[in-house]
mmCIF file of C-alpha atoms in Angstrom:
data_model
loop_
_atom_site.group_PDB
_atom_site.id
_atom_site.type_symbol
_atom_site.label_atom_id
_atom_site.label_comp_id
_atom_site.label_asym_id
_atom_site.label_seq_id
_atom_site.Cartn_x
_atom_site.Cartn_y
_atom_site.Cartn_z
ATOM 1 C CA MET A 1 0.000 0.000 0.000
ATOM 2 C CA SER A 2 1.399 3.413 -0.939
ATOM 3 C CA VAL A 3 1.337 6.471 1.298
ATOM 4 C CA ILE A 4 -1.670 8.100 -0.413
ATOM 5 C CA ASN A 5 -3.734 4.919 -0.072
ATOM 6 C CA LYS A 6 -3.170 4.941 3.692
ATOM 7 C CA ARG A 7 -3.917 8.652 3.916
ATOM 8 C CA ILE A 8 -7.222 8.288 2.035
ATOM 9 C CA SER A 9 -8.272 5.499 4.395
ATOM 10 C CA SER A 10 -7.175 7.418 7.492
ATOM 11 C CA ALA A 11 -8.798 10.678 6.376
ATOM 12 C CA ARG A 12 -12.078 8.916 5.592
ATOM 13 C CA LYS A 13 -12.194 7.220 8.971
ATOM 14 C CA ALA A 14 -11.221 10.440 10.733
ATOM 15 C CA SER A 15 -14.176 12.092 9.013
ATOM 16 C CA ASN A 16 -16.493 9.292 10.252
ATOM 17 C CA MET A 17 -17.361 8.535 6.643
ATOM 18 C CA THR A 18 -18.094 5.127 5.144
ATOM 19 C CA GLN A 19 -16.628 4.058 1.824
ATOM 20 C CA GLN A 20 -20.091 4.362 0.271
ATOM 21 C CA GLU A 21 -20.559 7.905 1.589
ATOM 22 C CA LEU A 22 -17.203 8.960 0.152
ATOM 23 C CA ALA A 23 -18.041 7.222 -3.112
ATOM 24 C CA ASP A 24 -21.319 9.160 -3.335
ATOM 25 C CA LYS A 25 -19.517 12.468 -2.844
ATOM 26 C CA LEU A 26 -17.081 11.626 -5.645
ATOM 27 C CA ASN A 27 -19.707 10.018 -7.932
ATOM 28 C CA VAL A 28 -17.765 6.758 -8.080
ATOM 29 C CA SER A 29 -18.524 3.225 -6.919
ATOM 30 C CA ARG A 30 -17.755 1.942 -3.424
ATOM 31 C CA SER A 31 -15.387 -0.632 -4.936
ATOM 32 C CA THR A 32 -13.357 2.239 -6.432
ATOM 33 C CA ILE A 33 -12.792 3.659 -2.938
ATOM 34 C CA SER A 34 -11.908 0.195 -1.662
ATOM 35 C CA ASN A 35 -9.381 -0.308 -4.465
ATOM 36 C CA TRP A 36 -7.730 3.022 -3.646
ATOM 37 C CA GLU A 37 -7.462 2.202 0.050
ATOM 38 C CA VAL A 38 -5.965 -1.270 -0.435
ATOM 39 C CA GLY A 39 -3.551 -0.050 -3.100
ATOM 40 C CA ARG A 40 -4.937 -1.829 -6.170
ATOM 41 C CA ASN A 41 -4.908 1.451 -8.096
ATOM 42 C CA TYR A 42 -4.621 5.210 -7.600
ATOM 43 C CA PRO A 43 -7.079 8.080 -7.901
ATOM 44 C CA ASP A 44 -6.321 10.377 -10.811
ATOM 45 C CA LEU A 45 -5.261 13.992 -10.400
ATOM 46 C CA ASP A 46 -8.827 15.356 -10.542
ATOM 47 C CA MET A 47 -9.925 12.910 -7.833
ATOM 48 C CA ILE A 48 -6.951 13.799 -5.645
ATOM 49 C CA VAL A 49 -7.993 17.458 -5.813
ATOM 50 C CA GLU A 50 -11.573 16.529 -4.854
ATOM 51 C CA LEU A 51 -10.330 14.351 -1.994
ATOM 52 C CA SER A 52 -8.247 17.223 -0.654
ATOM 53 C CA ASP A 53 -11.353 19.438 -0.672
ATOM 54 C CA ILE A 54 -13.561 16.819 1.005
ATOM 55 C CA PHE A 55 -11.045 16.055 3.770
ATOM 56 C CA ASN A 56 -9.894 19.689 4.015
ATOM 57 C CA LEU A 57 -6.317 18.594 3.392
ATOM 58 C CA SER A 58 -3.733 20.226 1.178
ATOM 59 C CA LEU A 59 -2.416 18.370 -1.843
ATOM 60 C CA ASP A 60 0.964 18.480 -0.168
ATOM 61 C CA SER A 61 -0.445 16.617 2.837
ATOM 62 C CA LEU A 62 -1.939 13.916 0.644
ATOM 63 C CA LEU A 63 1.102 13.440 -1.551
ATOM 64 C CA ARG A 64 4.012 14.157 0.814
ATOM 65 C CA GLU A 65 6.651 11.398 0.785
ATOM 66 C CA ASP A 66 4.633 9.393 -1.744
ATOM 67 C CA THR A 67 7.276 9.358 -4.485
ATOM 68 C CA GLU A 68 5.392 6.843 -6.609
ATOM 69 C CA MET A 69 2.195 8.874 -6.561
ATOM 70 C CA ILE A 70 4.016 12.141 -7.252
ATOM 71 C CA GLN A 71 5.559 10.521 -10.325
ATOM 72 C CA GLU A 72 2.111 9.352 -11.435
ATOM 73 C CA VAL A 73 0.673 12.846 -10.978
ATOM 74 C CA SER A 74 3.568 14.422 -12.887
ATOM 75 C CA LYS A 75 3.148 11.899 -15.670
ATOM 76 C CA GLU A 76 -0.585 12.591 -15.847
ATOM 77 C CA GLN A 77 0.039 16.328 -16.009
ATOM 78 C CA ARG A 78 2.486 15.857 -18.885
ATOM 79 C CA ASN A 79 0.056 13.566 -20.674
ATOM 80 C CA GLY A 80 -2.716 16.101 -20.082
ATOM 81 C CA LYS A 81 -0.675 18.820 -21.731
ATOM 82 C CA LYS A 82 0.115 16.513 -24.639
ATOM 83 C CA ARG A 83 -3.584 15.677 -25.011
ATOM 84 C CA LYS A 84 -4.478 19.371 -25.035
ATOM 85 C CA TRP A 85 -1.912 20.078 -27.755
ATOM 86 C CA TRP A 86 -3.057 17.023 -29.702
ATOM 87 C CA ILE A 87 -6.744 18.043 -29.465
ATOM 88 C CA ALA A 88 -5.900 21.628 -30.438
ATOM 89 C CA GLY A 89 -3.876 20.398 -33.414
ATOM 90 C CA LEU A 90 -6.606 17.991 -34.491
ATOM 91 C CA THR A 91 -9.279 20.697 -34.187
ATOM 92 C CA SER A 92 -7.209 23.093 -36.305
ATOM 93 C CA ALA A 93 -6.602 20.391 -38.908
ATOM 94 C CA LEU A 94 -10.328 19.590 -39.086
ATOM 95 C CA ILE A 95 -11.264 23.256 -39.476
ATOM 96 C CA ILE A 96 -8.721 23.704 -42.271
ATOM 97 C CA SER A 97 -9.929 20.484 -43.933
ATOM 98 C CA PHE A 98 -13.575 21.622 -43.837
ATOM 99 C CA VAL A 99 -12.645 25.021 -45.263
ATOM 100 C CA ILE A 100 -10.681 23.408 -48.100
ATOM 101 C CA LEU A 101 -13.462 20.870 -48.725
ATOM 102 C CA GLY A 102 -16.017 23.683 -48.860
ATOM 103 C CA MET A 103 -13.914 25.547 -51.411
ATOM 104 C CA VAL A 104 -13.491 22.392 -53.486
ATOM 105 C CA LEU A 105 -17.213 21.625 -53.384
ATOM 106 C CA LYS A 106 -18.033 25.194 -54.343
ATOM 107 C CA GLU A 107 -15.724 25.054 -57.350
ATOM 108 C CA SER A 108 -16.169 21.431 -58.344
ATOM 109 C CA THR A 109 -19.306 21.141 -60.443
ATOM 110 C CA ASN A 110 -18.548 17.505 -61.249
ATOM 111 C CA PHE A 111 -18.435 16.611 -57.552
ATOM 112 C CA PHE A 112 -21.806 18.253 -56.939
ATOM 113 C CA HIS A 113 -23.304 16.616 -60.014
ATOM 114 C CA TYR A 114 -22.208 13.193 -58.819
ATOM 115 C CA PHE A 115 -24.113 13.492 -55.552
ATOM 116 C CA SER A 116 -27.078 15.453 -56.959
ATOM 117 C CA PRO A 117 -27.196 14.309 -60.568
ATOM 118 C CA VAL A 118 -29.613 15.900 -63.026
ATOM 119 C CA LYS A 119 -29.637 15.462 -66.792
ATOM 120 C CA MET A 120 -31.459 18.276 -68.580
ATOM 121 C CA VAL A 121 -32.959 17.911 -72.022
ATOM 122 C CA MET A 122 -34.369 20.542 -74.368
ATOM 123 C CA VAL A 123 -35.670 19.924 -77.873
ATOM 124 C CA ASN A 124 -36.543 22.841 -80.174
ATOM 125 C CA LYS A 125 -38.866 22.054 -83.077
ATOM 126 C CA GLU A 126 -41.665 23.388 -85.227
ATOM 127 C CA GLU A 127 -44.916 23.822 -83.350
ATOM 128 C CA ASN A 128 -47.504 21.047 -83.944
ATOM 129 C CA GLU A 129 -44.909 18.920 -85.763
ATOM 130 C CA LEU A 130 -45.177 15.402 -84.312
ATOM 131 C CA ASP A 131 -42.014 13.589 -85.391
ATOM 132 C CA TRP A 132 -39.777 11.901 -82.830
ATOM 133 C CA HIS A 133 -36.720 14.004 -81.897
ATOM 134 C CA THR A 134 -33.567 12.549 -80.380
ATOM 135 C CA ALA A 135 -32.683 14.392 -77.183
ATOM 136 C CA THR A 136 -29.355 16.114 -76.622
ATOM 137 C CA PHE A 137 -28.185 16.291 -73.028
ATOM 138 C CA TYR A 138 -27.037 19.400 -71.201
ATOM 139 C CA LYS A 139 -25.105 20.111 -68.056
ATOM 140 C CA GLU A 140 -27.294 20.906 -65.074
ATOM 141 C CA LYS A 141 -28.616 24.483 -65.104
ATOM 142 C CA PHE A 142 -26.617 25.321 -68.212
ATOM 143 C CA ILE A 143 -29.058 25.067 -71.075
ATOM 144 C CA GLY A 144 -27.168 25.965 -74.212
ATOM 145 C CA HIS A 145 -23.994 24.189 -73.073
ATOM 146 C CA SER A 146 -24.503 20.807 -74.674
ATOM 147 C CA THR A 147 -22.426 17.843 -73.546
ATOM 148 C CA GLY A 148 -22.610 16.637 -77.143
ATOM 149 C CA GLU A 149 -24.127 13.340 -76.029
ATOM 150 C CA ASP A 150 -27.264 11.893 -77.560
ATOM 151 C CA TYR A 151 -27.583 9.255 -74.850
ATOM 152 C CA PHE A 152 -27.764 9.108 -71.071
ATOM 153 C CA VAL A 153 -26.346 6.725 -68.477
ATOM 154 C CA PHE A 154 -27.291 6.231 -64.847
ATOM 155 C CA ASN A 155 -23.654 6.306 -63.762
ATOM 156 C CA SER A 156 -24.195 7.351 -60.147
ATOM 157 C CA ILE A 157 -25.969 5.518 -57.352
ATOM 158 C CA PHE A 158 -27.530 8.851 -56.367
ATOM 159 C CA TYR A 159 -29.895 8.981 -59.339
ATOM 160 C CA ASP A 160 -33.557 8.631 -58.340
ATOM 161 C CA GLN A 161 -34.125 7.179 -61.827
ATOM 162 C CA GLU A 162 -37.081 9.377 -62.718
ATOM 163 C CA ILE A 163 -37.985 11.554 -65.683
ATOM 164 C CA ILE A 164 -39.946 14.789 -65.229
ATOM 165 C CA ASN A 165 -41.805 16.861 -67.807
ATOM 166 C CA ASP A 166 -40.334 20.291 -67.061
ATOM 167 C CA SER A 167 -42.372 22.104 -69.701
ATOM 168 C CA ASP A 168 -44.660 24.985 -68.747
ATOM 169 C CA GLU A 169 -46.930 24.268 -71.688
ATOM 170 C CA ALA A 170 -50.336 22.653 -71.331
ATOM 171 C CA SER A 171 -49.833 19.816 -73.801
ATOM 172 C CA PRO A 172 -48.380 16.458 -72.759
ATOM 173 C CA LEU A 173 -45.341 15.042 -74.518
ATOM 174 C CA SER A 174 -44.487 11.507 -75.568
ATOM 175 C CA VAL A 175 -41.313 9.791 -74.393
ATOM 176 C CA LYS A 176 -39.507 6.870 -76.002
ATOM 177 C CA ILE A 177 -36.410 5.264 -74.483
ATOM 178 C CA SER A 178 -34.358 2.662 -76.302
ATOM 179 C CA ASP A 179 -31.106 0.781 -75.791
ATOM 180 C CA TYR A 180 -28.419 2.933 -77.419
ATOM 181 C CA GLU A 181 -26.459 -0.052 -78.728
ATOM 182 C CA THR A 182 -29.255 -2.342 -79.941
ATOM 183 C CA GLY A 183 -32.024 0.179 -80.676
ATOM 184 C CA LYS A 184 -34.527 -1.934 -78.748
ATOM 185 C CA VAL A 185 -37.328 0.182 -77.248
ATOM 186 C CA VAL A 186 -37.468 -0.390 -73.486
ATOM 187 C CA ALA A 187 -40.084 2.224 -72.516
ATOM 188 C CA GLU A 188 -42.665 4.425 -74.232
ATOM 189 C CA PHE A 189 -45.213 6.637 -72.480
ATOM 190 C CA ASP A 190 -46.814 10.091 -72.285
ATOM 191 C CA LEU A 191 -45.982 12.736 -69.675
ATOM 192 C CA LYS A 192 -48.258 15.583 -68.637
ATOM 193 C CA PRO A 193 -46.660 18.920 -67.655
ATOM 194 C CA ALA A 194 -44.884 18.595 -64.266
ATOM 195 C CA GLU A 195 -45.610 14.862 -64.223
ATOM 196 C CA SER A 196 -42.851 12.396 -63.340
ATOM 197 C CA ARG A 197 -42.326 8.756 -64.248
ATOM 198 C CA SER A 198 -40.105 6.123 -62.658
ATOM 199 C CA LEU A 199 -37.291 4.665 -64.761
ATOM 200 C CA LYS A 200 -36.321 1.980 -62.267
ATOM 201 C CA GLN A 201 -36.570 -0.642 -64.997
ATOM 202 C CA LEU A 202 -33.489 0.835 -66.691
ATOM 203 C CA LYS A 203 -30.104 -0.641 -65.844
ATOM 204 C CA ARG A 204 -27.212 1.346 -64.445
ATOM 205 C CA GLN A 205 -24.083 1.904 -66.532
ATOM 206 C CA VAL A 206 -26.043 1.224 -69.749
ATOM 207 C CA LYS A 207 -26.402 3.828 -72.515
ATOM 208 C CA TYR A 208 -29.962 4.793 -73.421
ATOM 209 C CA LYS A 209 -31.327 6.937 -76.227
ATOM 210 C CA LEU A 210 -34.140 9.351 -75.397
ATOM 211 C CA GLU A 211 -36.654 10.573 -77.990
ATOM 212 C CA LEU A 212 -39.379 13.156 -77.426
ATOM 213 C CA ARG A 213 -42.499 14.069 -79.346
ATOM 214 C CA GLY A 214 -45.056 16.800 -78.704
ATOM 215 C CA ARG A 215 -47.029 19.694 -80.171
ATOM 216 C CA GLU A 216 -45.126 22.507 -78.474
ATOM 217 C CA SER A 217 -42.129 24.179 -80.113
ATOM 218 C CA GLN A 218 -39.934 23.479 -77.084
ATOM 219 C CA LEU A 219 -39.905 20.182 -75.197
ATOM 220 C CA MET A 220 -38.072 20.002 -71.865
ATOM 221 C CA VAL A 221 -37.494 17.116 -69.459
ATOM 222 C CA ASN A 222 -35.201 16.422 -66.512
ATOM 223 C CA ILE A 223 -33.781 13.023 -65.671
ATOM 224 C CA ILE A 224 -32.901 12.736 -61.987
#
């Protein structure tokens, strides 16, 4: 048993306090107090300070001549300082990382498109002309900047796999989707303005051709 273990036991008894009563004051278990008093382990620095307050003893009185405990306290203080520096360094690194990530996300359109993918389609034609028109795909929110692709691919797991009639006109439009490689029609249906349709039957990583037909001079859909 070290010196501090004996002093804890003596101070508790001198205060007419049971192990359970001391444990309640420190918010620890009775077995913790017992382990301290028989020398199985030591209280940490915070507990030593609380013990000194409870027993109205100075830290010097509790630790005097207890070389082993003084070394433990010194070691804990050094480790505490190291932990503080480590936490401060980690916090700074996280803040810098979030700032850099925010800048990257702000500038990286491709990154945003991957997690919130939208394929926009606009077909210009003669009004009331009812031929099928192959859709050309555009970058999100940049109508007029064509990707040059006449097919679409669900190449991100974040697609909802839906098509939406984004036209403000009153007339519905017809949609035809076919396999880009084989030409086989896999879906054909009509869409009312603002109506959506699930495309869950389409496979991921497969190229599909989209054709639109309608009476209006401008046909617009979004694939999300």
